[in-house]
CSV table of C-alpha atoms and ligand atoms in Angstrom, one decimal:
chain,number,residue,atom,x,y,z
A,1,MET,CA,-142.4,-3.4,-73.0
A,2,LYS,CA,-142.9,-7.1,-73.9
A,3,LEU,CA,-140.2,-8.0,-76.4
A,4,ALA,CA,-139.1,-10.8,-78.8
A,5,TYR,CA,-135.8,-11.3,-80.5
A,6,ALA,CA,-136.7,-10.4,-84.1
A,7,ARG,CA,-133.5,-10.3,-86.2
A,8,GLY,CA,-129.9,-11.2,-85.7
A,9,PRO,CA,-127.7,-14.3,-85.3
A,10,PRO,CA,-129.5,-17.7,-84.8
A,11,ILE,CA,-128.5,-17.5,-81.1
A,12,ALA,CA,-128.3,-14.2,-79.1
A,13,VAL,CA,-127.1,-13.8,-75.6
A,14,PHE,CA,-129.4,-12.1,-73.2
A,15,ALA,CA,-128.1,-9.2,-71.1
A,16,GLY,CA,-129.7,-6.4,-69.2
A,17,SER,CA,-132.0,-8.1,-66.7
A,18,TRP,CA,-131.7,-5.0,-64.6
A,19,LYS,CA,-133.7,-3.2,-67.2
A,20,CYS,CA,-136.5,-5.8,-67.1
A,21,THR,CA,-139.3,-6.9,-64.8
A,22,VAL,CA,-139.2,-10.4,-66.2
A,23,SER,CA,-136.4,-11.8,-68.4
A,24,PRO,CA,-133.9,-14.6,-68.9
A,25,ILE,CA,-130.9,-14.5,-66.5
A,26,ASP,CA,-128.0,-12.5,-68.0
A,27,GLY,CA,-125.8,-14.8,-70.1
A,28,THR,CA,-128.7,-17.0,-71.2
A,29,PRO,CA,-128.9,-17.7,-74.9
A,30,ILE,CA,-132.1,-16.8,-76.7
A,31,ALA,CA,-133.3,-18.3,-80.0
A,32,LEU,CA,-134.0,-16.2,-83.0
A,33,GLY,CA,-137.7,-15.2,-83.1
A,34,GLU,CA,-138.5,-16.0,-79.5
A,35,PRO,CA,-140.2,-13.8,-76.9
A,36,PHE,CA,-137.9,-13.2,-74.0
A,37,GLY,CA,-139.1,-10.6,-71.5
A,38,ASP,CA,-140.6,-7.4,-70.4
A,39,CYS,CA,-137.8,-4.8,-70.7
A,40,GLU,CA,-136.8,-1.3,-71.7
A,41,PRO,CA,-136.5,-1.3,-75.5
A,42,ASP,CA,-132.9,0.0,-75.5
A,43,ILE,CA,-131.8,-3.3,-74.2
A,44,ASP,CA,-131.0,-4.3,-77.8
A,45,ARG,CA,-127.6,-2.7,-77.4
A,46,LEU,CA,-126.7,-4.9,-74.4
A,47,ILE,CA,-127.9,-8.0,-76.1
A,48,SER,CA,-125.9,-7.1,-79.2
A,49,ILE,CA,-122.7,-6.6,-77.1
A,50,ALA,CA,-123.2,-9.9,-75.3
A,51,THR,CA,-123.9,-11.8,-78.5
A,52,THR,CA,-120.9,-10.3,-80.3
A,53,VAL,CA,-118.6,-11.4,-77.4
A,54,ARG,CA,-119.9,-14.9,-77.6
A,55,ILE,CA,-119.4,-15.1,-81.3
A,56,ILE,CA,-115.8,-14.0,-81.1
A,57,LYS,CA,-115.2,-16.3,-78.1
A,58,GLN,CA,-116.3,-19.2,-80.3
A,59,MET,CA,-113.4,-18.4,-82.6
A,60,GLY,CA,-111.1,-19.5,-79.8
A,61,VAL,CA,-109.7,-16.2,-78.6
A,62,LYS,CA,-110.0,-14.2,-75.4
A,63,VAL,CA,-112.2,-11.2,-75.6
A,64,PHE,CA,-111.6,-7.9,-73.7
A,65,ILE,CA,-113.5,-4.7,-73.7
A,66,SER,CA,-112.8,-1.2,-72.5
A,67,ARG,CA,-114.3,0.2,-69.3
A,68,GLU,CA,-115.0,3.3,-71.3
A,69,LEU,CA,-117.9,1.5,-72.9
A,70,GLY,CA,-119.9,2.1,-69.6
A,71,GLU,CA,-121.0,-0.1,-66.7
A,72,ASP,CA,-124.0,-1.6,-68.4
A,73,GLU,CA,-122.1,-2.4,-71.5
A,74,VAL,CA,-119.2,-4.0,-69.6
A,75,ASP,CA,-121.6,-6.2,-67.7
A,76,ALA,CA,-123.3,-7.2,-70.9
A,77,ALA,CA,-119.9,-8.2,-72.3
A,78,TYR,CA,-119.3,-10.4,-69.2
A,79,ALA,CA,-122.7,-12.0,-69.8
A,80,GLY,CA,-121.4,-12.9,-73.3
A,81,GLY,CA,-118.3,-14.5,-71.8
A,82,ALA,CA,-115.8,-11.6,-71.9
A,83,ASP,CA,-112.5,-12.4,-70.2
A,84,GLY,CA,-111.9,-8.9,-68.7
A,85,VAL,CA,-111.6,-5.2,-69.2
A,86,LEU,CA,-108.5,-3.8,-70.9
A,87,GLU,CA,-107.8,-1.3,-68.1
A,88,GLU,CA,-107.2,-4.2,-65.7
A,89,LEU,CA,-104.5,-5.9,-67.9
A,90,SER,CA,-100.8,-5.5,-67.7
A,91,PHE,CA,-100.3,-4.3,-71.3
A,92,SER,CA,-98.4,-1.9,-73.6
A,93,ARG,CA,-99.3,-0.5,-77.0
A,94,ASP,CA,-97.5,-1.4,-80.2
A,95,GLU,CA,-94.3,-2.1,-78.4
A,96,TYR,CA,-93.1,-4.5,-75.6
A,97,ARG,CA,-92.5,-2.8,-72.3
A,98,ASP,CA,-90.7,-4.6,-69.5
A,99,GLY,CA,-92.8,-7.1,-67.6
A,100,VAL,CA,-96.1,-6.6,-69.5
A,101,GLN,CA,-98.2,-9.7,-70.2
A,102,PHE,CA,-99.9,-8.3,-73.3
A,103,VAL,CA,-98.9,-6.1,-76.2
A,104,LEU,CA,-101.9,-4.4,-77.9
A,105,PHE,CA,-101.8,-3.7,-81.6
A,106,GLN,CA,-104.1,-2.0,-84.1
A,107,PRO,CA,-102.7,-3.2,-87.4
A,108,ALA,CA,-104.2,-2.8,-90.8
A,109,ASP,CA,-104.1,-6.5,-91.6
A,110,PRO,CA,-102.6,-9.8,-90.3
A,111,VAL,CA,-99.5,-9.4,-92.4
A,112,GLU,CA,-98.6,-6.2,-90.7
A,113,LEU,CA,-99.4,-7.8,-87.3
A,114,VAL,CA,-97.4,-11.0,-87.5
A,115,ASN,CA,-94.3,-9.3,-88.9
A,116,ARG,CA,-94.4,-6.6,-86.2
A,117,VAL,CA,-94.9,-9.3,-83.5
A,118,ARG,CA,-91.8,-11.2,-84.7
A,119,GLU,CA,-89.7,-8.1,-85.0
A,120,ILE,CA,-90.6,-7.1,-81.3
A,121,ALA,CA,-89.9,-10.6,-80.1
A,122,GLN,CA,-86.5,-10.6,-81.8
A,123,ARG,CA,-85.5,-7.3,-80.2
A,124,HIS,CA,-86.8,-8.0,-76.7
A,125,LYS,CA,-86.5,-11.8,-76.4
A,126,LYS,CA,-89.3,-11.9,-73.8
A,127,PRO,CA,-92.7,-13.7,-73.8
A,128,PHE,CA,-95.9,-11.7,-74.4
A,129,ASP,CA,-99.5,-12.3,-75.5
A,130,VAL,CA,-100.8,-10.6,-78.6
A,131,LEU,CA,-103.9,-8.5,-78.5
A,132,VAL,CA,-105.6,-6.7,-81.4
A,133,ALA,CA,-108.0,-3.8,-80.9
A,134,THR,CA,-110.6,-4.3,-83.6
A,135,SER,CA,-114.3,-4.1,-84.5
A,136,PHE,CA,-116.6,-7.1,-84.7
A,137,GLU,CA,-116.4,-7.2,-88.5
A,138,ASN,CA,-112.6,-7.5,-88.5
A,139,ALA,CA,-112.2,-9.7,-85.4
A,140,LYS,CA,-112.6,-12.8,-87.5
A,141,VAL,CA,-109.7,-11.7,-89.8
A,142,PHE,CA,-107.3,-11.4,-86.8
A,143,ALA,CA,-108.6,-14.2,-84.6
A,144,PRO,CA,-106.4,-16.9,-86.1
A,145,TYR,CA,-103.3,-14.9,-85.3
A,146,VAL,CA,-103.8,-13.5,-81.8
A,147,ASP,CA,-104.3,-14.5,-78.2
A,148,GLY,CA,-107.1,-12.1,-77.7
A,149,VAL,CA,-109.1,-9.2,-79.2
A,150,VAL,CA,-110.2,-6.0,-77.6
A,151,LEU,CA,-113.6,-5.3,-79.2
A,152,THR,CA,-113.9,-1.6,-80.0
A,153,GLY,CA,-117.5,-1.7,-81.4
A,154,GLY,CA,-119.3,-2.5,-84.6
A,155,TRP,CA,-121.5,-4.9,-82.6
A,156,VAL,CA,-123.5,-7.6,-84.4
A,157,GLY,CA,-126.9,-6.3,-85.5
A,158,VAL,CA,-129.7,-7.4,-83.1
A,159,GLU,CA,-133.3,-6.2,-83.6
A,160,LEU,CA,-136.1,-6.6,-81.1
A,161,THR,CA,-139.8,-6.3,-81.7
A,162,ARG,CA,-142.7,-5.4,-79.4
A,163,ILE,CA,-145.2,-8.3,-78.7
A,164,ASP,CA,-148.6,-8.5,-77.1
A,165,HIS,CA,-148.2,-11.7,-75.1
A,166,LEU,CA,-145.3,-13.2,-73.3
A,167,PRO,CA,-145.7,-17.0,-73.0
A,168,GLU,CA,-143.9,-19.2,-70.5
A,169,VAL,CA,-140.8,-20.6,-72.1
A,170,GLY,CA,-139.4,-24.0,-71.0
A,171,ARG,CA,-136.0,-25.0,-72.3
A,172,CYS,CA,-134.5,-28.4,-72.9
A,173,VAL,CA,-130.7,-27.7,-73.2
A,174,HIS,CA,-130.1,-31.3,-74.3
A,175,CYS,CA,-132.4,-31.0,-77.3
A,176,GLY,CA,-131.7,-27.3,-78.0
A,177,VAL,CA,-135.4,-26.6,-78.0
A,178,ASP,CA,-137.4,-23.9,-76.2
A,179,PHE,CA,-141.1,-24.7,-75.7
A,180,LEU,CA,-143.3,-21.6,-76.0
A,181,MET,CA,-146.3,-22.4,-74.0
A,182,TYR,CA,-149.0,-20.5,-75.8
A,183,GLY,CA,-151.5,-23.3,-75.6
A,184,ASN,CA,-150.2,-26.0,-73.3
A,185,SER,CA,-148.1,-26.1,-70.1
A,186,LEU,CA,-145.2,-28.5,-70.1
A,187,LYS,CA,-142.9,-29.6,-67.4
A,188,ARG,CA,-140.8,-32.0,-69.4
A,189,CYS,CA,-139.3,-32.1,-72.9
A,190,VAL,CA,-141.6,-33.9,-75.4
A,191,TYR,CA,-138.5,-35.4,-77.2
A,192,CYS,CA,-136.3,-36.7,-74.4
A,193,GLY,CA,-138.4,-36.4,-71.2
A,194,ARG,CA,-135.9,-34.2,-69.4
A,195,ARG,CA,-137.2,-31.5,-67.0
A,196,LEU,CA,-137.5,-28.1,-68.7
A,197,VAL,CA,-135.7,-25.0,-67.4
A,198,LYS,CA,-137.9,-21.9,-67.0
A,199,VAL,CA,-136.2,-19.3,-69.3
A,200,ILE,CA,-138.2,-16.2,-68.4
A,201,THR,CA,-138.1,-15.3,-64.7
A,202,SER,CA,-138.3,-12.5,-62.3
A,203,THR,CA,-135.3,-13.9,-60.4
A,204,LYS,CA,-132.4,-11.4,-60.5
A,205,PRO,CA,-129.0,-12.9,-59.6
A,206,PRO,CA,-126.4,-10.3,-58.5
A,207,ARG,CA,-124.6,-8.3,-61.2
A,208,SER,CA,-121.2,-9.9,-60.6
A,209,LYS,CA,-118.5,-11.2,-62.9
A,210,ALA,CA,-118.6,-14.5,-61.1
A,211,VAL,CA,-122.3,-15.0,-61.7
A,212,PHE,CA,-122.1,-13.9,-65.4
A,213,ARG,CA,-119.2,-16.4,-65.9
A,214,SER,CA,-121.1,-19.3,-64.3
A,215,VAL,CA,-124.2,-18.7,-66.5
A,216,PHE,CA,-122.0,-18.3,-69.6
A,217,LYS,CA,-120.2,-21.6,-68.8
A,218,GLN,CA,-123.5,-23.4,-68.3
A,219,TYR,CA,-124.5,-22.6,-72.0
A,220,VAL,CA,-121.1,-22.5,-73.6
A,221,ASN,CA,-121.8,-25.7,-75.7
A,222,VAL,CA,-125.2,-24.7,-76.9
A,223,ASN,CA,-124.7,-24.3,-80.6
A,224,ARG,CA,-128.2,-24.7,-81.8
A,225,LEU,CA,-131.4,-23.5,-80.3
A,226,ARG,CA,-134.9,-23.2,-81.8
A,227,PHE,CA,-138.4,-22.8,-80.4
A,228,LYS,CA,-141.4,-24.9,-80.6
A,229,VAL,CA,-145.0,-23.8,-80.0
A,230,VAL,CA,-147.0,-25.9,-77.7
B,301,ZN,ZN1,-135.2,-32.7,-74.7
């Protein structure tokens, strides 16, 4: 099904190329409103997860997810820049345990959290990083107080819509513009002359953490993205 990104944050992160014949590469940002691929319609959940992770990462904290989410969902989170899965961390819950790197909390609010953290530090006198398990909605409340969040759900809303025609899309990362080639075919950006990157492709890089990371890094500084019809 040919799809466009109809509703959600100004920039979403594409994930789920394995459910598409043509699409952006996993981890590629897509602009609100733009057509992006020919995919199974349930890909909205994967795009939503990837987009949520990116938004939380931009708050300056590490983001982890649970393997219990499922393989597709974990890969989507990596496409959004996730730092890892909870089950691979050395952690304990609510209390410091000898040698762990992380202590995971599920507090009601930041006040409960910071006082609990200090109290544990005082008792154990050992270094540890603070993680909070929380939904997307509450992640921004805790982000200023923690080293990382474990996202438990409540993903950002992303809606897709079915479209009739999938144009070629050429991106100028420098200008933050995607050229939707409904009428004309462009090789270079009309604003700066740089060569355009083809966004929609049948190329499928391997589903590996390293590949997701490298694509995420490539676009980490893209904070605005719009499309222009040509
Ligand atoms: Zn340009």
